[in-house]
GROMACS .gro file of N, CA and C in nm:
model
  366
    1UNK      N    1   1.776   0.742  -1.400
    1UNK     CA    2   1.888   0.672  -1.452
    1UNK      C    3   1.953   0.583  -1.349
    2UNK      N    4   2.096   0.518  -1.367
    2UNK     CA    5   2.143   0.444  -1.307
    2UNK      C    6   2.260   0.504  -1.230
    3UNK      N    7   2.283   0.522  -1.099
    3UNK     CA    8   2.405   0.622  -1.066
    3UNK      C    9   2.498   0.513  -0.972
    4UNK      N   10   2.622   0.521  -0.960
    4UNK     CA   11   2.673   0.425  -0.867
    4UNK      C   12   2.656   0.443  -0.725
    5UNK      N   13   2.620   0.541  -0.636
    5UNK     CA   14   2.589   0.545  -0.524
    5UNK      C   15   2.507   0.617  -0.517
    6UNK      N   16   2.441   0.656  -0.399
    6UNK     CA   17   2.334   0.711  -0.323
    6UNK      C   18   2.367   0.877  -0.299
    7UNK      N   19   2.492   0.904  -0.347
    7UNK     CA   20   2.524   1.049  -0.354
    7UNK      C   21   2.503   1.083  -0.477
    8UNK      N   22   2.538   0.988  -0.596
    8UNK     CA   23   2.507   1.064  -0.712
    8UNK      C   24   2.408   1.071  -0.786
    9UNK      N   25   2.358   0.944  -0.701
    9UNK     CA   26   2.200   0.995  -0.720
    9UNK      C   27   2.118   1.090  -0.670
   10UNK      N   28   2.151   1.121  -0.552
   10UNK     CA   29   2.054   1.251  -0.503
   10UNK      C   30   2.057   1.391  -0.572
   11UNK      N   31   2.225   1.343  -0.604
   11UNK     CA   32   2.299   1.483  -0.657
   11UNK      C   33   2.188   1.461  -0.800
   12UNK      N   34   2.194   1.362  -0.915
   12UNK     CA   35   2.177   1.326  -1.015
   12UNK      C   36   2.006   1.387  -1.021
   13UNK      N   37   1.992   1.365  -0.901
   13UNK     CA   38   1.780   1.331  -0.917
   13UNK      C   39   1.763   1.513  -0.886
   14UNK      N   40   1.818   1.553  -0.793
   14UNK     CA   41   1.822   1.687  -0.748
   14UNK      C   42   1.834   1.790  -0.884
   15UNK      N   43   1.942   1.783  -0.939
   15UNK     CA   44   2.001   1.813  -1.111
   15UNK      C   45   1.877   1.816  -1.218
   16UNK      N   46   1.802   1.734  -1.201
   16UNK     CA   47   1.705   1.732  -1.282
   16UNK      C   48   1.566   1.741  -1.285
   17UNK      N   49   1.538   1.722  -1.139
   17UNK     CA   50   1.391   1.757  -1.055
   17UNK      C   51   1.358   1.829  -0.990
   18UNK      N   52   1.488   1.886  -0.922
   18UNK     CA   53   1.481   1.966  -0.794
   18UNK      C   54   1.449   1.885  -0.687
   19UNK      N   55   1.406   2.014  -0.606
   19UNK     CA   56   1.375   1.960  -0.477
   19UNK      C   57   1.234   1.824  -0.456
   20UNK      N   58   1.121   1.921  -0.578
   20UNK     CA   59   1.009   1.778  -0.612
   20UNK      C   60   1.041   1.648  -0.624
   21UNK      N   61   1.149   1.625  -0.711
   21UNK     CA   62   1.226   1.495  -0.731
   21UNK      C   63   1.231   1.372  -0.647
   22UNK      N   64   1.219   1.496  -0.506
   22UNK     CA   65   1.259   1.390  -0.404
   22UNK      C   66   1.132   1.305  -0.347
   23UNK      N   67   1.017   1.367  -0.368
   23UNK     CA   68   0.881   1.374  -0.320
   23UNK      C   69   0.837   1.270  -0.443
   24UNK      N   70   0.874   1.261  -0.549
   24UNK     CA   71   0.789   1.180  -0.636
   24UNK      C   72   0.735   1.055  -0.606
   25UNK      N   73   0.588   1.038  -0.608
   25UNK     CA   74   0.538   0.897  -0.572
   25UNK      C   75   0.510   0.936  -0.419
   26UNK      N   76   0.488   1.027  -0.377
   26UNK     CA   77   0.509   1.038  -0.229
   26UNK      C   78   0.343   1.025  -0.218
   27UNK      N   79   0.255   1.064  -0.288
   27UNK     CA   80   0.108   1.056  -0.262
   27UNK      C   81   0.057   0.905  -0.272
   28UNK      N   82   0.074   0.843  -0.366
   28UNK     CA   83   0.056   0.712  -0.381
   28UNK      C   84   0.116   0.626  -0.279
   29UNK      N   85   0.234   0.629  -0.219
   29UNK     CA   86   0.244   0.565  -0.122
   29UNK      C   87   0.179   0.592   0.018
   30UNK      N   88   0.186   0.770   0.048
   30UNK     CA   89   0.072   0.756   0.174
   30UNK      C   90  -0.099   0.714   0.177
   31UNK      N   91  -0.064   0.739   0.043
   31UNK     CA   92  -0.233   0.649   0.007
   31UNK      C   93  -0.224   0.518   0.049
   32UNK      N   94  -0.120   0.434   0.029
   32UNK     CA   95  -0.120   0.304   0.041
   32UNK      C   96  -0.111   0.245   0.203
   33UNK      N   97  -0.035   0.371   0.312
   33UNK     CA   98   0.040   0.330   0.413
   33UNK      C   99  -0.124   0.351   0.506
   34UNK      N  100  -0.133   0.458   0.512
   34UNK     CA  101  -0.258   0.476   0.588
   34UNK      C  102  -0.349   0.419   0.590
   35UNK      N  103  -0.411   0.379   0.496
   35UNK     CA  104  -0.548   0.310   0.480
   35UNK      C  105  -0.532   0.157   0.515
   36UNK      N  106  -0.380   0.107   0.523
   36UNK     CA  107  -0.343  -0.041   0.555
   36UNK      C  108  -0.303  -0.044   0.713
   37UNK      N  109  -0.260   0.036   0.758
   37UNK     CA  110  -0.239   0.035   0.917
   37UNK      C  111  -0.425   0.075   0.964
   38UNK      N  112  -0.470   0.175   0.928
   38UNK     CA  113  -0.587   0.181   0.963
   38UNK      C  114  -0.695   0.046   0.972
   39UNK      N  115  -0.662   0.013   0.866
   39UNK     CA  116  -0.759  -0.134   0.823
   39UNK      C  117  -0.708  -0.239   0.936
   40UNK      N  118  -0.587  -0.274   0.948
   40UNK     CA  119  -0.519  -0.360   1.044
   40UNK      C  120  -0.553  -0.332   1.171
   41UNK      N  121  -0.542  -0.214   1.209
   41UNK     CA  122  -0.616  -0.200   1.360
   41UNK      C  123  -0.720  -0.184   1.370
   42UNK      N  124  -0.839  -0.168   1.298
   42UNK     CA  125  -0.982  -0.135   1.307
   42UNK      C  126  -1.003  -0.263   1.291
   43UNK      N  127  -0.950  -0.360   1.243
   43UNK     CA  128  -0.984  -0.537   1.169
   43UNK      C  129  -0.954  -0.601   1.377
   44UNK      N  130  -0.863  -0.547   1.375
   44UNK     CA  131  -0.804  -0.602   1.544
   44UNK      C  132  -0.859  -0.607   1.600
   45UNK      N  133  -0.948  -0.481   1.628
   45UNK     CA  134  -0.992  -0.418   1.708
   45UNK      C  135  -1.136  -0.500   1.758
   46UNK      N  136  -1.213  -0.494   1.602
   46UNK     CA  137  -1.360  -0.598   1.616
   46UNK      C  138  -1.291  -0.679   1.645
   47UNK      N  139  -1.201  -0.769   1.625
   47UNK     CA  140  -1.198  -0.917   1.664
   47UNK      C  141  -1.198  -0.956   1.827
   48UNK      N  142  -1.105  -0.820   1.829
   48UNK     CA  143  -1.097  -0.804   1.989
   48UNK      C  144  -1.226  -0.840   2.085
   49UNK      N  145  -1.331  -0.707   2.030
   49UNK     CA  146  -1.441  -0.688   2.100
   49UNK      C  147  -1.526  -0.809   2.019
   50UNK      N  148  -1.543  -0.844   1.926
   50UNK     CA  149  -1.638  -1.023   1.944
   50UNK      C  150  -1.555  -1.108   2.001
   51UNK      N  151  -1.431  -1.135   2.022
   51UNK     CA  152  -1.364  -1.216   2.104
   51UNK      C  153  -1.428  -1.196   2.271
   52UNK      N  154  -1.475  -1.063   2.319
   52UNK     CA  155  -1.506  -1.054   2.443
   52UNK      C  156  -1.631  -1.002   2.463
   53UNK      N  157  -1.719  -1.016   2.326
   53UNK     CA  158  -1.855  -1.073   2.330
   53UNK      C  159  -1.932  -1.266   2.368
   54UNK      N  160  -1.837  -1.328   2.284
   54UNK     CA  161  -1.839  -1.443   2.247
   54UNK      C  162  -1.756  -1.546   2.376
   55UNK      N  163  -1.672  -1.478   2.473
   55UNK     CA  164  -1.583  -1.545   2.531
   55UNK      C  165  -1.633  -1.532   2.702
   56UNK      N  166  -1.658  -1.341   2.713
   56UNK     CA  167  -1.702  -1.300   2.829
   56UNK      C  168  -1.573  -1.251   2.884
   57UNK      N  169  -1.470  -1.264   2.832
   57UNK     CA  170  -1.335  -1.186   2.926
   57UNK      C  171  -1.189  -1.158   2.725
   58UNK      N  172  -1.095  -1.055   2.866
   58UNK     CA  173  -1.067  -1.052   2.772
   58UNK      C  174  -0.962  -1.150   2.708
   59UNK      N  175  -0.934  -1.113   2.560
   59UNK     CA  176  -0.842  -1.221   2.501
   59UNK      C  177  -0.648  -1.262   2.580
   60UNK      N  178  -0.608  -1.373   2.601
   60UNK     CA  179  -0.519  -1.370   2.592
   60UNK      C  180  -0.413  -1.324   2.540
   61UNK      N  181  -0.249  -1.341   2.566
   61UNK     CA  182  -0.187  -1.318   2.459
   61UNK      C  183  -0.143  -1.386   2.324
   62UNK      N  184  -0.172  -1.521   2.341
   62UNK     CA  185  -0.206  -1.635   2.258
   62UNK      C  186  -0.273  -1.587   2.114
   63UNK      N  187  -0.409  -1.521   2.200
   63UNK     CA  188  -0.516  -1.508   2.106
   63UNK      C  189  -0.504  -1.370   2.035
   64UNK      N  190  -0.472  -1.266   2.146
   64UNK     CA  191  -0.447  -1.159   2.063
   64UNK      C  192  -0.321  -1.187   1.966
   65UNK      N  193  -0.250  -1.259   1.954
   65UNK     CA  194  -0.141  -1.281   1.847
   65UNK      C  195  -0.219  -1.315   1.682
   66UNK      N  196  -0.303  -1.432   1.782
   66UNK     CA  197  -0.359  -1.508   1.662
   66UNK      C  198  -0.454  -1.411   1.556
   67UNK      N  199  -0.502  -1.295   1.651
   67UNK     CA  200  -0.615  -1.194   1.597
   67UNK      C  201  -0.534  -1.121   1.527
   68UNK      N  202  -0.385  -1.080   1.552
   68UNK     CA  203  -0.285  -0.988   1.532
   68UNK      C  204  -0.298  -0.997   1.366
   69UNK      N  205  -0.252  -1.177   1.364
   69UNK     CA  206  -0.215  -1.251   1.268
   69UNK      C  207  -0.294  -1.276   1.114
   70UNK      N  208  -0.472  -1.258   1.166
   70UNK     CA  209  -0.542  -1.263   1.091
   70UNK      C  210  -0.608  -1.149   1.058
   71UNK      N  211  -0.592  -1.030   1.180
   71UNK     CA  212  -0.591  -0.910   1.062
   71UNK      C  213  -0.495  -0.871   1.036
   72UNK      N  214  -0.394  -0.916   0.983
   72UNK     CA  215  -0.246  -0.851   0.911
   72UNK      C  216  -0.291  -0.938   0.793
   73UNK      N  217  -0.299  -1.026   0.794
   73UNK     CA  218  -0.322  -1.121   0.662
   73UNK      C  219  -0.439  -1.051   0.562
   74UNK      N  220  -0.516  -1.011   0.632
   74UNK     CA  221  -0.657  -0.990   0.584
   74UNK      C  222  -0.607  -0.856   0.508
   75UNK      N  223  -0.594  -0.770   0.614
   75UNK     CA  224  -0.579  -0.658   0.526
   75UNK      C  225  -0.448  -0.662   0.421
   76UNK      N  226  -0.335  -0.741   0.442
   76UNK     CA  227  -0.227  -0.756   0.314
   76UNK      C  228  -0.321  -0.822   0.182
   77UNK      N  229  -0.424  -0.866   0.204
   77UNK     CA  230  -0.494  -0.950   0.071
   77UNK      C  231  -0.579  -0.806   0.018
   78UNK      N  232  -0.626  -0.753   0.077
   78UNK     CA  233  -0.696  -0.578   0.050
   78UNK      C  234  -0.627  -0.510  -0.030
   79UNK      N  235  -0.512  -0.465   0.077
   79UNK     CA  236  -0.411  -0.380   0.037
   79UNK      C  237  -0.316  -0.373  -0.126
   80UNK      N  238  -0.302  -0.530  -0.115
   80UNK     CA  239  -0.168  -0.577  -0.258
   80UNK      C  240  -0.211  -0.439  -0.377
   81UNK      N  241  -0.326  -0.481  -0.420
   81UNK     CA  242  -0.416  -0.406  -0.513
   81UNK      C  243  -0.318  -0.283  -0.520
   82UNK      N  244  -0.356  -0.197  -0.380
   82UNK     CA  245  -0.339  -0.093  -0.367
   82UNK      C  246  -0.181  -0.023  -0.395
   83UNK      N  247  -0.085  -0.130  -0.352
   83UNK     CA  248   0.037  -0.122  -0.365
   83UNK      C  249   0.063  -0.163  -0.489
   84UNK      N  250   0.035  -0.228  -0.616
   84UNK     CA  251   0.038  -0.208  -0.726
   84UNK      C  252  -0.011  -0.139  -0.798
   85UNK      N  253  -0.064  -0.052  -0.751
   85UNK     CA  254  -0.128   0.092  -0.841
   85UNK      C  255  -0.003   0.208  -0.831
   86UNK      N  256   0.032   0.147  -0.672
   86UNK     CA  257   0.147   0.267  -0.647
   86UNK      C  258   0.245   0.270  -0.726
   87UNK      N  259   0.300   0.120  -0.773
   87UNK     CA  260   0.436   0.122  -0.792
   87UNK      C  261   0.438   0.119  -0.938
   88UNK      N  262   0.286   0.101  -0.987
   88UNK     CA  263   0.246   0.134  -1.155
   88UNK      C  264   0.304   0.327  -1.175
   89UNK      N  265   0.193   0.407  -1.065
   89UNK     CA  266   0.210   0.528  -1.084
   89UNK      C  267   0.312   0.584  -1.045
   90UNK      N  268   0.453   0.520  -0.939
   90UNK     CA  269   0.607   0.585  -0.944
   90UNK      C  270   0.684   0.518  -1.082
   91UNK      N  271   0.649   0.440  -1.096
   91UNK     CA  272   0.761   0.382  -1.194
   91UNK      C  273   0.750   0.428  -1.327
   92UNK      N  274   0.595   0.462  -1.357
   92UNK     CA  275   0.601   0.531  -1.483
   92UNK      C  276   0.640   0.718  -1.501
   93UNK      N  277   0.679   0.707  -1.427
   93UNK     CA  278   0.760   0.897  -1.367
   93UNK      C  279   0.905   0.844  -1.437
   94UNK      N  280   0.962   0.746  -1.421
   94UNK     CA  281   1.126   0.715  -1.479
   94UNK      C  282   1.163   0.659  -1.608
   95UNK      N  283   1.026   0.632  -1.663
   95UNK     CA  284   1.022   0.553  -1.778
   95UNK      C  285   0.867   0.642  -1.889
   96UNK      N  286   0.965   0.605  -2.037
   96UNK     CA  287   0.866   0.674  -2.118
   96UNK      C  288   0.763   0.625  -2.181
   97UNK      N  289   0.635   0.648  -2.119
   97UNK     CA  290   0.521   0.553  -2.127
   97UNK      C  291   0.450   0.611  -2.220
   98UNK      N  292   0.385   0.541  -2.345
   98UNK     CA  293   0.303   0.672  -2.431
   98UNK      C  294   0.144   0.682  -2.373
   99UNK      N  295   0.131   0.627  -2.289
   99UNK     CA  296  -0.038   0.620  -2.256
   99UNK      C  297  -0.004   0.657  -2.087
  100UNK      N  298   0.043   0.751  -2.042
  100UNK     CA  299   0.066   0.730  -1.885
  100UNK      C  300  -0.097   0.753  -1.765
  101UNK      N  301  -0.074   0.697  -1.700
  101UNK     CA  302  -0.199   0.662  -1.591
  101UNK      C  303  -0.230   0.857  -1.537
  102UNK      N  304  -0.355   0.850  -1.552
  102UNK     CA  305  -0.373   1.030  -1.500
  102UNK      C  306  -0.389   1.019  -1.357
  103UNK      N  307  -0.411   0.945  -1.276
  103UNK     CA  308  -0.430   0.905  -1.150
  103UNK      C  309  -0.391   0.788  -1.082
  104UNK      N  310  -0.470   0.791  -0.965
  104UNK     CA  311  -0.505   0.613  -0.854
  104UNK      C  312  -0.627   0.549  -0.966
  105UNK      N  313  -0.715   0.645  -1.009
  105UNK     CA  314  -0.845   0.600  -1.029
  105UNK      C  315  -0.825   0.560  -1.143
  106UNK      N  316  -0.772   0.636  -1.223
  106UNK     CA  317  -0.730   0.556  -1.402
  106UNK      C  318  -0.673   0.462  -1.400
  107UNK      N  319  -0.565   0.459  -1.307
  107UNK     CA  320  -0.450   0.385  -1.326
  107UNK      C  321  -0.539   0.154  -1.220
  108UNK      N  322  -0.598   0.226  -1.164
  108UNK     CA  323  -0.714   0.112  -1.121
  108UNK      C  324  -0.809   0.023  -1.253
  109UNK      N  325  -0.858   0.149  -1.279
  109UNK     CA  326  -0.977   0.106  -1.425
  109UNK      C  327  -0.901   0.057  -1.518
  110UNK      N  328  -0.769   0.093  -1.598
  110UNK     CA  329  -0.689   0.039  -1.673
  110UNK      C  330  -0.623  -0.043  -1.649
  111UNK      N  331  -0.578  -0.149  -1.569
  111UNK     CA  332  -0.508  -0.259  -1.509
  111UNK      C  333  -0.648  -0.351  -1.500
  112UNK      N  334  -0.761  -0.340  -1.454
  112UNK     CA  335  -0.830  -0.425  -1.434
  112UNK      C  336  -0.910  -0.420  -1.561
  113UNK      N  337  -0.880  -0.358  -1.644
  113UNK     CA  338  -0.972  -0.394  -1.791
  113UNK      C  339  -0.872  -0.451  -1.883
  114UNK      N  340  -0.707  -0.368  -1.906
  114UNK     CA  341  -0.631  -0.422  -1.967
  114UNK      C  342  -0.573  -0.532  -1.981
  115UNK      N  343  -0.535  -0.547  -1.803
  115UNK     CA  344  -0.469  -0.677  -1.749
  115UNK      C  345  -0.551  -0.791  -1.643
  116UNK      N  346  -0.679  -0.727  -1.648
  116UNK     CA  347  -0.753  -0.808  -1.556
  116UNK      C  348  -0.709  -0.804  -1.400
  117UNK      N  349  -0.789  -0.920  -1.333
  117UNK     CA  350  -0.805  -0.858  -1.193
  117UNK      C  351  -0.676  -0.940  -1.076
  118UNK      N  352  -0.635  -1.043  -1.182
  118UNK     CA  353  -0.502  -1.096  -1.114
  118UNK      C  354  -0.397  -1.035  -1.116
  119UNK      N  355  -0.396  -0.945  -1.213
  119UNK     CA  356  -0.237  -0.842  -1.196
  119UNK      C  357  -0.226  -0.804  -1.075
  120UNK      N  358  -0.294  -0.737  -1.045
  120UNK     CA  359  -0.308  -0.681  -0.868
  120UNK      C  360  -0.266  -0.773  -0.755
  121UNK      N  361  -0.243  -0.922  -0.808
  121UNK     CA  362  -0.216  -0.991  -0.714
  121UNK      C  363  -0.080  -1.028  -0.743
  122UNK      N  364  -0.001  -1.010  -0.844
  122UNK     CA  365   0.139  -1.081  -0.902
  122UNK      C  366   0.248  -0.991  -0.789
   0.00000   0.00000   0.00000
């Protein structure tokens, strides 16, 4: 629901969920957080080491920015997907959905058959 502050909501969410309440959506987002910091530094990382295949020393700070830059990008174009599955599977916890998503994996297959493969990008 809608509460006017951040107390009566906890109080409000607590009242009706308990302590779980507070946790809801909590899987879907570490699904989302991990696998995107992981990707970002493992993406770095090669660029790093063909940067000092290809160069013979290591990268500047110039360049490591620029590498910074293009695996942050890279993996945010991966990731989006992933973060709209999340915020499909918290949001339908507050709202009464008659078909609700049983998972990551349903809730994937049904967006990209229902709504196709650009939703994931809106």
């Amino acid at each position: 629901g809608n509460y006017p502050n951040l107390v009566k909501a906890s109080q409000g969410l607590y009242q009706s969920q308990g302590i779980a309440g507070f946790y809801a959506g909590w899987w879907p987002g570490l699904a989302g957080k991990i696998p995107s910091y992981a990707l970002t530094w493992t993406m770095f990382q090669q660029l790093k080491d063909a940067h000092r295949r290809a160069v013979k020393r290591d990268p500047n700070d110039i360049e490591n920015s620029i590498m910074g830059c293009i695996s942050s990008a890279t993996c945010v174009c991966i990731m989006i997907p992933v973060d709209t599955i999340k915020t499909r599977l918290v949001t339908q916890a507050s709202m009464a959905v008659a078909d609700p998503y049983k998972g990551i994996l349903d809730c994937a297959v049904r967006v990209y058959r229902e709504e196709g493969m650009k939703t994931f990008y809106r």
